[in-house]
Coordinates of C-alpha atoms and ligand atoms in Angstrom, one line a residue:
M1 CA 4.5 4.0 6.8
Y2 CA 4.5 0.4 6.0
V3 CA 4.8 -1.1 2.6
L4 CA 5.0 -4.9 2.1
P5 CA 6.9 -5.7 -0.5
R6 CA 6.5 -8.1 -3.5
Q7 CA 7.8 -11.1 -5.1
I8 CA 6.6 -11.6 -8.8
Q9 CA 5.1 -14.9 -9.6
L10 CA 5.0 -15.6 -13.6
M11 CA 2.8 -19.2 -13.2
A12 CA 3.3 -21.7 -16.0
L13 CA -0.3 -23.5 -17.1
Y14 CA -1.2 -25.9 -19.0
P15 CA -1.9 -25.3 -22.3
L16 CA -3.4 -22.1 -23.4
P17 CA -7.0 -22.2 -24.6
S18 CA -7.7 -19.6 -27.8
A19 CA -4.7 -19.8 -30.1
I20 CA -3.4 -17.5 -32.5
I21 CA 0.2 -17.4 -33.2
L22 CA 0.3 -14.0 -35.3
N23 CA 3.8 -13.4 -36.3
K24 CA 6.1 -16.0 -36.3
L25 CA 10.3 -15.6 -36.8
I26 CA 12.8 -17.9 -37.0
I27 CA 16.4 -17.3 -37.8
S28 CA 18.4 -20.2 -38.1
S29 CA 22.0 -19.8 -39.7
T30 CA 21.0 -21.5 -43.3
S31 CA 17.7 -19.5 -43.2
S32 CA 17.0 -16.3 -43.8
L33 CA 14.1 -14.1 -42.1
H34 CA 11.2 -15.7 -42.4
F35 CA 8.5 -13.9 -41.7
T36 CA 4.4 -15.1 -41.2
C37 CA 1.2 -12.8 -40.4
R38 CA -1.3 -14.7 -40.0
F39 CA -3.5 -12.5 -38.4
S40 CA -4.2 -8.8 -38.7
P41 CA -2.6 -7.2 -35.2
K42 CA -5.4 -6.2 -33.4
P43 CA -5.3 -3.0 -32.1
L44 CA -4.7 -1.9 -28.0
I45 CA -8.3 -1.0 -27.2
P46 CA -8.0 0.7 -23.1
S47 CA -10.9 -0.7 -21.3
L48 CA -11.6 1.3 -18.4
F49 CA -13.3 -0.2 -14.9
S50 CA -15.8 1.0 -13.8
T51 CA -15.8 0.3 -10.1
T52 CA -18.3 -0.5 -7.8
T53 CA -18.7 2.8 -6.6
A54 CA -21.2 4.6 -8.8
A55 CA -18.7 8.0 -8.0
A56 CA -16.2 6.0 -9.6
T57 CA -16.9 6.0 -13.2
T58 CA -14.0 8.8 -14.2
S59 CA -13.7 9.7 -17.5
S60 CA -11.9 7.4 -19.9
S61 CA -9.9 9.6 -21.9
T62 CA -8.6 11.7 -19.4
L63 CA -6.9 8.1 -17.3
F64 CA -6.4 7.0 -19.9
Q65 CA -3.4 10.1 -20.6
H66 CA -2.6 9.7 -17.4
H67 CA -1.8 6.1 -17.5
S68 CA 0.4 6.2 -20.7
Y69 CA 2.7 4.5 -20.2
G70 CA 3.5 1.0 -18.0
P71 CA 0.2 -1.2 -16.4
S72 CA -2.7 0.7 -15.0
L73 CA -5.9 -0.8 -14.1
Y74 CA -7.2 2.1 -17.1
K75 CA -5.3 0.1 -19.7
G76 CA -5.6 -3.2 -20.8
H77 CA -8.7 -5.7 -21.7
K78 CA -11.0 -7.0 -18.6
K79 CA -11.7 -10.4 -17.6
H80 CA -15.2 -10.1 -16.6
Q81 CA -16.9 -7.2 -14.2
N82 CA -19.4 -8.4 -11.4
T83 CA -21.2 -4.8 -10.8
D84 CA -22.5 -5.8 -7.0
N85 CA -19.8 -6.3 -5.1
F86 CA -16.4 -5.1 -4.5
D87 CA -14.8 -8.8 -6.3
E88 CA -11.0 -9.3 -7.2
E89 CA -12.1 -10.6 -10.8
N90 CA -13.1 -6.6 -10.9
F91 CA -8.9 -6.1 -11.1
T92 CA -8.0 -8.6 -13.7
R93 CA -6.6 -6.7 -16.3
V94 CA -4.9 -8.6 -19.8
F95 CA -2.7 -6.9 -21.8
D96 CA -1.4 -7.5 -25.3
I97 CA 2.2 -8.4 -25.5
T98 CA 4.7 -9.3 -28.0
A99 CA 7.9 -12.0 -26.5
L100 CA 10.6 -13.9 -28.0
R101 CA 10.8 -16.8 -27.5
V102 CA 15.2 -18.1 -27.3
P103 CA 17.1 -20.5 -26.5
S104 CA 17.1 -20.4 -22.4
E105 CA 20.6 -20.7 -22.5
H106 CA 20.8 -17.3 -24.1
C107 CA 18.3 -15.3 -22.5
F108 CA 20.1 -13.7 -20.1
S109 CA 22.8 -12.0 -22.6
L110 CA 20.0 -11.1 -24.9
E111 CA 18.5 -9.7 -22.1
S112 CA 21.1 -7.6 -21.3
K113 CA 21.8 -6.5 -25.3
L114 CA 17.5 -5.5 -25.8
R115 CA 18.0 -3.7 -22.3
G116 CA 15.7 -0.7 -23.8
H117 CA 13.7 -2.5 -26.0
L118 CA 12.3 -5.0 -23.2
L119 CA 9.3 -4.9 -21.0
N120 CA 10.4 -2.4 -18.0
W121 CA 7.0 -2.9 -15.9
P122 CA 7.2 -3.6 -11.7
R123 CA 7.3 -6.5 -10.3
I124 CA 7.1 -8.3 -13.9
R125 CA 10.5 -10.2 -14.8
N126 CA 11.0 -9.6 -18.6
I127 CA 12.4 -13.2 -19.0
A128 CA 9.1 -15.8 -18.7
R129 CA 8.8 -19.3 -18.8
V130 CA 5.4 -20.7 -19.8
P131 CA 4.7 -24.3 -20.1
G132 CA 6.5 -25.8 -22.7
D133 CA 9.8 -24.4 -22.4
D134 CA 11.7 -26.6 -19.9
I135 CA 11.8 -30.6 -20.0
D136 CA 11.7 -33.2 -17.7
D137 CA 15.7 -33.9 -16.2
E138 CA 15.1 -37.5 -17.3
L139 CA 14.1 -37.0 -20.8
K140 CA 17.0 -34.0 -21.2
E141 CA 20.0 -36.6 -20.2
F142 CA 18.1 -39.2 -22.3
I143 CA 18.0 -37.0 -25.8
G144 CA 21.4 -35.7 -24.5
N145 CA 23.1 -32.1 -26.7
N146 CA 21.9 -33.7 -29.5
N147 CA 18.4 -32.2 -29.9
D148 CA 18.8 -31.3 -33.5
A149 CA 16.0 -32.3 -35.7
E150 CA 16.9 -36.3 -36.7
T151 CA 17.2 -36.6 -33.3
L152 CA 13.5 -35.5 -31.7
T153 CA 12.2 -37.4 -35.2
A154 CA 14.2 -40.7 -33.3
L155 CA 12.6 -39.6 -30.2
E156 CA 8.7 -39.3 -31.4
R157 CA 9.3 -42.5 -33.2
R158 CA 9.9 -43.7 -30.3
I159 CA 7.7 -42.4 -28.6
Y160 CA 4.7 -43.1 -30.7
G161 CA 6.1 -45.7 -33.1
K162 CA 6.4 -43.4 -35.9
A163 CA 6.5 -39.5 -37.0
E164 CA 5.0 -37.6 -38.7
G165 CA 3.5 -38.8 -41.8
D166 CA 4.0 -42.3 -40.6
G167 CA 0.1 -43.5 -40.3
E168 CA -2.1 -44.1 -37.3
K169 CA -1.5 -43.3 -33.9
M170 CA -1.0 -46.0 -31.4
C171 CA -3.5 -46.1 -28.9
S172 CA -2.6 -45.6 -25.3
V173 CA -2.3 -49.3 -23.8
L174 CA -0.1 -50.3 -26.8
Y175 CA 1.5 -47.6 -26.5
R176 CA 2.0 -47.4 -23.0
D177 CA 3.6 -50.8 -23.7
K178 CA 6.0 -50.0 -25.9
L179 CA 7.3 -47.2 -23.5
A180 CA 7.6 -49.8 -21.3
R181 CA 10.0 -52.1 -23.5
T182 CA 11.7 -49.3 -24.8
F183 CA 12.8 -47.8 -21.6
N184 CA 15.4 -50.0 -19.8
S185 CA 14.6 -50.4 -15.9
T186 CA 16.7 -47.8 -14.4
G187 CA 14.3 -45.3 -16.9
Y188 CA 11.2 -46.7 -16.1
V189 CA 11.0 -46.0 -12.5
K190 CA 12.5 -42.5 -13.2
F191 CA 10.5 -41.7 -15.7
Q192 CA 7.7 -39.7 -13.7
N193 CA 5.0 -38.8 -15.5
L194 CA 5.1 -42.0 -17.5
A195 CA 2.0 -42.4 -15.2
K196 CA 0.3 -39.7 -17.0
L197 CA 0.1 -41.7 -20.4
S198 CA -2.5 -43.6 -19.3
R199 CA -4.4 -40.8 -17.9
P200 CA -6.9 -38.3 -20.5
K201 CA -6.0 -36.6 -21.5
K202 CA -8.2 -34.2 -20.2
S203 CA -10.3 -34.8 -17.1
K204 CA -13.7 -33.3 -16.9
K205 CA -12.0 -31.5 -13.5
K206 CA -10.3 -30.1 -15.4
R207 CA -12.3 -29.1 -18.3
E208 CA -14.6 -27.3 -16.2
E209 CA -11.6 -25.9 -14.4
E210 CA -11.2 -24.0 -18.1
E211 CA -14.5 -23.2 -18.7
G212 CA -15.4 -21.6 -15.0
S213 CA -12.8 -18.4 -13.3
G214 CA -9.5 -18.2 -14.5
R215 CA -8.7 -18.1 -10.7
Q216 CA -10.3 -21.7 -9.7
R217 CA -7.0 -22.8 -12.8
K218 CA -4.3 -25.3 -11.6
G219 CA -1.5 -23.6 -10.0
L220 CA -3.5 -20.2 -10.3
G221 CA -3.8 -19.9 -5.7
R222 CA -4.5 -16.1 -4.2
N223 CA -0.6 -15.5 -4.1
E224 CA -0.3 -14.6 -7.5
M225 CA 0.5 -11.8 -9.3
A226 CA 0.9 -12.3 -12.9
L227 CA 0.6 -15.0 -15.9
V228 CA 2.0 -15.0 -19.2
E229 CA 1.0 -17.4 -21.7
V230 CA 1.8 -18.0 -25.3
V231 CA -1.6 -17.5 -27.7
E232 CA -1.0 -20.2 -29.6
E233 CA -3.2 -22.1 -32.2
E234 CA -4.9 -24.5 -30.6
G235 CA -5.7 -28.3 -31.5
S236 CA -3.5 -28.5 -34.3
G237 CA -4.3 -32.0 -34.3
D238 CA -0.6 -32.5 -34.2
E239 CA 1.0 -35.4 -32.5
D240 CA 3.1 -33.6 -29.2
L241 CA 5.1 -35.2 -26.5
S242 CA 2.4 -33.4 -23.4
G243 CA 2.0 -37.3 -22.7
L244 CA 5.6 -37.9 -22.0
L245 CA 6.6 -34.6 -20.6
G246 CA 3.0 -33.9 -18.9
D247 CA 0.3 -32.1 -19.2
D248 CA 1.9 -29.0 -19.1
F249 CA 4.0 -29.5 -22.2
I250 CA 2.6 -27.3 -24.6
R251 CA 1.6 -28.5 -28.1
R252 CA 4.2 -27.1 -30.6
R253 CA 5.3 -29.2 -33.7
K254 CA 9.0 -29.6 -32.7
W255 CA 10.9 -29.5 -29.2
S256 CA 14.1 -27.5 -30.0
G257 CA 15.1 -27.3 -26.6
S258 CA 14.9 -25.3 -23.2
T259 CA 13.3 -21.9 -24.8
R260 CA 12.1 -18.8 -22.5
L261 CA 10.2 -15.7 -23.5
L262 CA 11.6 -12.6 -23.8
L263 CA 8.8 -9.5 -23.1
L264 CA 9.4 -6.8 -25.3
D265 CA 8.1 -3.1 -24.6
E266 CA 4.7 -2.8 -24.6
R267 CA 5.2 -0.4 -27.8
Y268 CA 5.9 -3.2 -29.6
A269 CA 2.3 -5.3 -28.5
N270 CA 1.0 -7.0 -31.9
K271 CA 3.8 -5.6 -34.0
G272 CA 5.3 -7.5 -36.8
I273 CA 9.5 -8.1 -37.4
E274 CA 8.9 -5.6 -40.0
E275 CA 8.4 -2.9 -37.4
L276 CA 10.8 -4.2 -34.6
P277 CA 13.6 -1.5 -34.0
E278 CA 16.8 -2.5 -36.7
A279 CA 18.3 -2.9 -33.3
I280 CA 16.6 -6.2 -32.1
K281 CA 17.1 -7.7 -35.3
A282 CA 21.0 -7.2 -35.7
V283 CA 21.1 -8.0 -31.6
L284 CA 18.8 -11.7 -33.0
K285 CA 21.0 -11.2 -35.9
E286 CA 24.1 -11.2 -34.3
H287 CA 23.3 -14.2 -32.5
N288 CA 21.8 -16.5 -35.2
E289 CA 25.8 -16.2 -36.5
E290 CA 26.7 -17.3 -33.5
S291 CA 25.4 -20.8 -33.3
T292 CA 24.1 -23.5 -36.2
R293 CA 21.3 -24.0 -34.3
L294 CA 19.6 -21.0 -32.9
S295 CA 16.0 -20.5 -33.5
F296 CA 14.1 -16.9 -32.5
E297 CA 10.1 -16.6 -32.3
I298 CA 8.5 -13.7 -32.4
V299 CA 5.2 -15.0 -30.4
R300 CA 1.9 -12.9 -29.4
C301 CA 1.1 -13.3 -26.0
K302 CA -1.0 -12.6 -23.0
L303 CA 0.1 -11.0 -19.9
T304 CA -2.3 -10.7 -17.0
L305 CA -2.2 -9.5 -14.0
F306 CA -4.4 -10.1 -11.0
Y307 CA -5.6 -8.2 -8.1
N308 CA -2.7 -9.3 -6.3
Y309 CA -0.1 -7.2 -8.3
W310 CA -1.7 -4.1 -8.0
Q311 CA -0.7 -1.8 -5.0
M312 CA -3.1 -0.2 -2.2
N313 CA -3.3 3.3 -3.9
E314 CA -3.9 1.6 -7.2
V315 CA -6.8 -0.1 -6.0
L316 CA -8.3 2.0 -3.9
E317 CA -7.8 5.3 -6.4
V318 CA -10.6 3.1 -9.3
L319 CA -12.4 2.0 -6.3
L320 CA -13.3 5.7 -4.5
P321 CA -15.1 8.4 -5.9
Q322 CA -13.2 10.4 -8.1
G323 CA -11.3 13.2 -6.8
M324 CA -11.7 11.9 -3.3
I325 CA -7.3 11.9 -1.6
V326 CA -6.8 7.7 -1.5
P327 CA -5.5 7.2 2.5
S328 CA -2.4 5.5 1.5
A329 CA -0.5 5.4 4.8
F330 CA -1.0 4.1 8.4
E331 CA 0.5 2.7 11.3
T332 CA 1.8 -0.4 12.3
V333 CA 2.0 -1.9 15.8
G334 CA 2.5 -5.4 15.3
H335 CA 0.1 -7.3 13.2
I336 CA -2.3 -4.1 13.8
A337 CA -2.4 -1.3 10.9
H338 CA -4.4 1.2 12.4
L339 CA -5.9 3.9 9.8
N340 CA -6.6 7.6 10.9
L341 CA -9.1 8.6 8.2
R342 CA -10.9 11.2 7.2
D343 CA -14.2 11.9 7.9
E344 CA -14.8 11.7 3.9
H345 CA -13.7 7.9 3.9
L346 CA -15.7 7.1 6.5
P347 CA -18.7 6.0 4.3
H348 CA -16.2 3.5 2.8
K349 CA -13.6 2.6 5.6
K350 CA -14.8 -0.9 5.5
L351 CA -13.6 -1.2 2.3
I352 CA -10.6 0.6 2.6
A353 CA -10.1 -1.6 5.4
K354 CA -9.6 -4.5 3.4
V355 CA -7.7 -3.4 0.7
V356 CA -5.2 -2.2 3.6
L357 CA -5.5 -5.9 5.2
D358 CA -5.2 -8.3 1.1
K359 CA -2.3 -5.6 0.1
N360 CA -0.2 -6.1 3.6
K361 CA -1.0 -9.8 4.0
P362 CA 0.2 -11.7 6.1
K363 CA 2.4 -9.4 8.4
I364 CA -1.3 -7.4 8.9
Q365 CA -4.1 -9.3 10.5
T366 CA -6.5 -6.4 11.8
V367 CA -6.8 -2.9 10.0
A368 CA -8.7 -0.5 12.6
N369 CA -9.7 3.3 12.7
K370 CA -8.8 5.8 14.7
I371 CA -11.9 6.9 15.9
D372 CA -11.5 9.9 18.2
A373 CA -7.6 11.6 19.6
I374 CA -6.2 10.4 23.2
H375 CA -8.2 12.2 26.0
N376 CA -8.3 10.2 28.2
D377 CA -5.7 9.1 31.0
Y378 CA -4.7 6.3 30.4
R379 CA -3.4 8.1 26.7
T380 CA -5.2 4.9 25.0
M381 CA -6.5 4.7 21.5
Q382 CA -9.5 4.4 20.3
L383 CA -10.1 1.9 17.9
E384 CA -12.7 0.9 15.7
V385 CA -11.7 -3.0 14.3
L386 CA -12.5 -2.5 10.2
A387 CA -11.2 -5.8 8.8
G388 CA -9.5 -9.0 9.8
N389 CA -9.6 -11.1 13.7
H390 CA -10.7 -8.3 16.3
S391 CA -7.6 -8.6 18.3
L392 CA -6.2 -5.2 19.6
V393 CA -3.5 -7.5 21.6
T394 CA -0.3 -8.3 19.8
T395 CA 3.9 -8.3 20.0
V396 CA 6.2 -5.9 19.0
V397 CA 9.8 -6.3 18.5
E398 CA 11.8 -3.1 19.8
N399 CA 15.5 -3.1 20.7
G400 CA 16.3 -6.6 20.4
L401 CA 13.3 -6.7 22.9
Y402 CA 9.4 -8.5 23.3
F403 CA 6.3 -6.1 23.9
D404 CA 3.1 -7.5 24.0
V405 CA 0.1 -5.1 23.9
D406 CA -3.3 -4.4 23.7
L407 CA -4.0 -1.5 21.7
A408 CA -7.5 -1.6 23.6
T409 CA -6.4 -0.8 27.1
V410 CA -2.5 0.5 26.5
Y411 CA -0.6 3.1 25.3
W412 CA 1.7 2.3 22.2
N413 CA 3.1 4.4 20.0
S414 CA 5.8 2.8 17.5
R415 CA 7.0 6.2 16.3
L416 CA 8.8 6.7 19.7
A417 CA 11.4 4.2 18.7
T418 CA 13.8 6.7 17.7
E419 CA 13.9 9.0 20.5
R420 CA 14.0 6.1 23.0
Q421 CA 16.9 5.1 21.8
R422 CA 18.6 8.1 22.0
L423 CA 17.2 8.4 25.6
L424 CA 18.8 5.1 26.3
S425 CA 22.4 5.7 24.5
C426 CA 22.7 8.7 27.6
F427 CA 22.3 5.7 30.1
T428 CA 24.9 3.8 31.5
H429 CA 25.4 0.6 33.4
D430 CA 26.0 2.3 37.2
D431 CA 23.1 3.7 36.8
V432 CA 19.3 3.1 38.4
V433 CA 17.0 4.7 36.4
C434 CA 13.1 5.7 37.5
D435 CA 9.7 5.4 34.6
V436 CA 7.4 7.1 36.0
F437 CA 5.2 6.7 33.3
A438 CA 5.9 3.6 32.2
G439 CA 3.4 2.5 30.1
I440 CA 3.5 -1.4 29.0
G441 CA 7.8 -0.4 29.9
P442 CA 9.7 0.4 26.3
I443 CA 11.9 2.6 28.0
A444 CA 11.9 1.0 31.7
I445 CA 12.5 -2.8 30.4
S446 CA 15.4 -1.7 27.5
A447 CA 17.0 0.4 30.1
A448 CA 17.2 -2.8 32.4
K449 CA 18.7 -4.7 30.1
K450 CA 21.7 -1.4 30.6
V451 CA 21.6 0.1 33.8
K452 CA 22.0 -1.2 37.4
Y453 CA 18.1 -0.9 37.8
V454 CA 14.8 0.3 37.4
Y455 CA 11.4 1.5 38.8
A456 CA 8.6 1.3 36.9
N457 CA 5.6 3.1 37.1
D458 CA 2.2 3.6 35.9
L459 CA -1.4 4.6 36.9
N460 CA -3.2 1.6 34.1
P461 CA -3.6 -1.3 36.6
S462 CA -4.1 -2.2 32.4
A463 CA 0.0 -1.2 31.4
V464 CA 1.3 -2.5 35.2
E465 CA 0.1 -6.1 34.0
Y466 CA 1.8 -5.7 30.8
L467 CA 4.4 -4.3 32.3
E468 CA 5.0 -7.0 34.3
R469 CA 4.7 -9.6 31.7
N470 CA 7.0 -8.4 29.3
S471 CA 9.6 -8.2 32.0
V472 CA 9.4 -12.1 32.6
R473 CA 8.8 -12.1 29.3
N474 CA 12.4 -10.6 28.1
K475 CA 13.5 -12.1 31.9
L476 CA 14.4 -9.1 33.2
E477 CA 12.0 -9.0 36.2
R478 CA 14.8 -9.5 38.7
K479 CA 16.4 -5.8 37.3
I480 CA 13.0 -3.9 37.5
E481 CA 9.9 -3.0 40.6
I482 CA 7.3 -2.1 39.1
F483 CA 4.8 0.2 40.6
N484 CA 1.1 1.2 40.5
M485 CA 0.4 4.5 41.3
D486 CA -0.1 8.0 40.9
G487 CA 3.4 9.3 39.5
R488 CA 3.2 12.0 42.3
R489 CA 2.7 9.7 44.8
F490 CA 5.0 7.6 43.7
I491 CA 7.9 10.1 43.0
D492 CA 7.4 11.4 46.9
S493 CA 7.4 7.6 48.2
I494 CA 10.0 6.4 45.7
F495 CA 12.5 9.1 47.2
V496 CA 12.1 9.2 50.3
S497 CA 12.0 5.5 51.3
E498 CA 15.1 4.3 52.8
K499 CA 15.4 1.1 50.6
T500 CA 15.2 2.4 47.3
R501 CA 18.5 3.0 45.6
A502 CA 20.6 6.4 44.8
I503 CA 18.4 7.3 41.2
T504 CA 20.4 9.0 38.5
Q505 CA 17.9 9.1 36.1
V506 CA 14.6 9.9 35.9
V507 CA 12.8 9.3 32.5
M508 CA 8.7 11.3 32.5
N509 CA 7.0 10.4 29.7
L510 CA 3.6 12.1 29.9
P511 CA 3.7 14.7 27.2
N512 CA 0.1 16.2 27.8
D513 CA 0.8 16.8 31.8
A514 CA 4.9 15.7 32.3
A515 CA 5.6 19.4 33.0
E516 CA 2.8 19.5 35.7
F517 CA 4.6 16.4 38.4
L518 CA 7.6 18.0 38.6
D519 CA 6.4 19.9 41.1
S520 CA 6.8 16.8 43.1
F521 CA 10.7 16.7 43.4
R522 CA 9.9 20.0 45.7
G523 CA 11.9 19.8 48.5
I524 CA 12.5 15.4 48.1
F525 CA 15.5 15.0 49.4
G526 CA 14.4 18.0 52.9
K527 CA 12.0 14.8 54.3
R528 CA 14.8 12.7 54.5
N529 CA 17.9 12.7 56.5
K530 CA 20.2 14.9 56.6
G531 CA 22.9 13.5 57.4
R532 CA 22.8 11.0 54.5
Q533 CA 24.5 10.7 50.8
F534 CA 22.5 12.5 48.4
T535 CA 22.1 12.1 44.1
L536 CA 21.0 14.8 42.6
P537 CA 19.0 12.6 39.1
R538 CA 19.4 14.0 36.3
I539 CA 15.4 14.2 35.0
H540 CA 14.3 13.7 31.0
V541 CA 11.2 15.2 31.2
Y542 CA 8.1 15.7 28.0
G543 CA 6.3 18.0 27.1
F544 CA 4.1 19.7 23.9
S545 CA 4.3 23.4 22.8
K546 CA 2.4 25.1 20.1
A547 CA 3.9 28.4 21.0
Q548 CA 6.1 30.1 18.0
D549 CA 9.7 29.5 19.7
P550 CA 8.7 26.0 21.6
E551 CA 11.8 25.4 23.3
F552 CA 11.8 28.5 25.4
D553 CA 8.1 28.2 26.0
F554 CA 8.5 24.3 27.6
H555 CA 11.7 25.7 29.1
E556 CA 9.3 28.7 30.9
Q557 CA 7.1 25.4 32.1
I558 CA 9.5 23.4 33.5
R559 CA 10.5 27.0 35.6
I560 CA 7.2 27.6 37.2
A561 CA 6.6 23.6 38.0
L562 CA 10.2 24.0 39.2
S563 CA 10.1 27.8 40.9
E564 CA 13.8 28.0 40.2
V565 CA 15.2 29.5 37.2
A566 CA 18.8 29.4 37.8
F567 CA 20.3 25.5 36.2
E568 CA 20.9 24.9 33.1
V569 CA 18.1 22.8 30.5
E570 CA 19.0 20.8 27.2
M571 CA 15.9 21.2 25.4
R572 CA 15.4 19.1 22.0
K573 CA 13.0 19.3 19.6
V574 CA 11.5 15.7 18.9
R575 CA 8.9 15.6 16.7
L576 CA 6.5 18.0 15.1
V577 CA 2.5 15.6 16.6
A578 CA 0.3 18.2 14.4
P579 CA 1.0 21.3 12.4
G580 CA 2.5 23.9 15.5
K581 CA 2.7 21.4 17.5
W582 CA 5.8 20.3 19.1
M583 CA 6.7 17.5 21.4
L584 CA 9.8 17.8 23.2
C585 CA 11.9 17.1 25.8
A586 CA 13.9 18.6 28.2
S587 CA 17.3 16.9 30.6
F588 CA 18.3 18.9 33.5
V589 CA 19.9 17.9 36.9
L590 CA 17.6 18.6 39.4
P591 CA 18.4 22.1 40.9
E592 CA 19.6 21.2 44.8
T593 CA 17.5 23.9 46.1
V594 CA 14.6 22.4 44.9
A595 CA 15.4 18.7 45.7
F596 CA 16.4 20.8 49.6
S597 CA 13.3 23.2 49.5
K598 CA 10.9 23.7 52.1
Ligands
SAM601 C1 2.8 8.3 27.1 S1 2.6 7.0 27.9 C2 4.4 6.6 27.8 C3 4.2 5.8 28.4 C4 5.8 5.0 27.6 N1 6.7 5.2 28.5 C5 5.6 4.5 26.0 O1 6.6 5.0 25.7 O2 5.5 3.6 26.1 C6 1.9 7.9 29.6 C7 2.0 6.4 30.4 O3 1.4 7.4 31.6 C8 0.7 6.5 32.3 N2 -0.4 7.4 33.3 C9 -1.2 8.6 33.1 N3 -1.5 9.4 34.1 C10 -0.5 9.3 34.8 C11 -0.5 9.2 36.4 N4 -1.5 10.4 36.6 N5 -0.1 8.5 36.9 C12 0.9 7.7 36.7 N6 0.8 7.0 35.2 C13 -0.3 7.6 34.3 C14 -0.5 6.6 31.5 O4 -0.9 5.0 31.3 C15 0.2 6.3 30.3 O5 0.5 4.7 30.1

């Protein structure tokens, strides 16, 4: 099963639309605790997801109980609900959380001290940055370390020609002119954001973006999972540094150095300072005593989790009818995911495939469903492509080698990679290997890298084409001879031919029927010049058994096929392919009596 790992990205956006400063706590060495509650906290109302499939209207209370901690699609506020189609916006959930705005240089030490009180949601960093937390490096240099009130006031005077209460704001032309004169030439050139000063504060496009869907907002592309925004009062009318520091600079009365948000655990959402545990207050006080200019704020935030945040099973759980088993596993071959859907899933197959594709891109580009058990001679899978690109030709890397595969026309099973490795580990560089059912060559080509020589055969012309292509691709074509014939004929001709090197290992990987091919070995050396030297090959034959004692049963099949009982067989269970059905591998040296029988 393949589960794609993902990275959380907390996006910085432009100043926030809606506006409430809920609780504000300022701790400084000169002040005691201030707590202002401008608005009464809103209780968190769990909002449920009603899906496009009628049957997915699961009872709210039940679901909420099941998801009491951590993010869930059954919690948070929905942005909007489009009931007609599968719409990624339907999976956006907004959570109210409380955060501590702390000086950036202290965020890591505070993070470790506040462990247990911080948000502990998968893939969400509990240290967040929002617009306005940082300042351009050029400006930082300009301010130096003196970001105390006096320096900041002086900076404001230099930028705006005034400080708070000094009178009217300058027009932008004069302002720019003044700024250009204020900075020396080096400073001006280095000052990236100066160009923005003459730009209108909010472009039409930006206003439209803001009014339109949240997904169109600046910096919020397809790959973002989460966004932290501080809920602050809009349009305070205060002069701000946004022109100078860029559009992302948040409006704040005073910039007091770089800050970060420490996201508090969800249980503190909408809580005031008095309601926070003593442990948090004690940590803040302790830090406060260490520095003369530390200030901490309790801020109310919105944490938005987008469609990209949710795992495949979480999305499918709300999309599929209640009680239906959510398909959670699939196999991958290169860029192709192949599902094995149950009958009950079939009416939803396209939806399931879309989610599998979305949640596993870019590694997965095609999602297909296996529509039938493998019955045909070439052991190919019957696949129906449900989502993504329709090509079933892909490349698999195994054992450091590249294998091109067309799943529509050839056999491939990634699950056998370990078994192939085990088998290869039995070979030495003196071996000459004969692969009777080679497919596109995972054993034959890997063996060619290690052994002296390989004879590889398959009945399927397409498999042989890929076998040739893969041997060339891996630059091993000089060590492999490829045949396209029935296994029985191949065994017969390869052992009879005088040109053939002495074969030491034979691989027979056609578990459904391989044992039936064993009788081909009867008398193979009897047909040849008796005066010659013969090497009895070691045969590795695969088979299935549903018997109570699968090893014994497979052993029996081999004895019957060879009409011989007195020889040693090493038997291994490879894997359980279905309930009660084992795949086995039997290895034995071809008995002399069989090889020379008449
Ligand atoms: C289970 S696959 C194994 C392929 C390869 N060894 C692998 O591990 O991927 C069996 C292969 O035997 C081939 N095959 C089936 N019947 C055959 C026959 N009578 N003679 C030769 N090859 C045959 C199929 O085309 C298929 O590629």
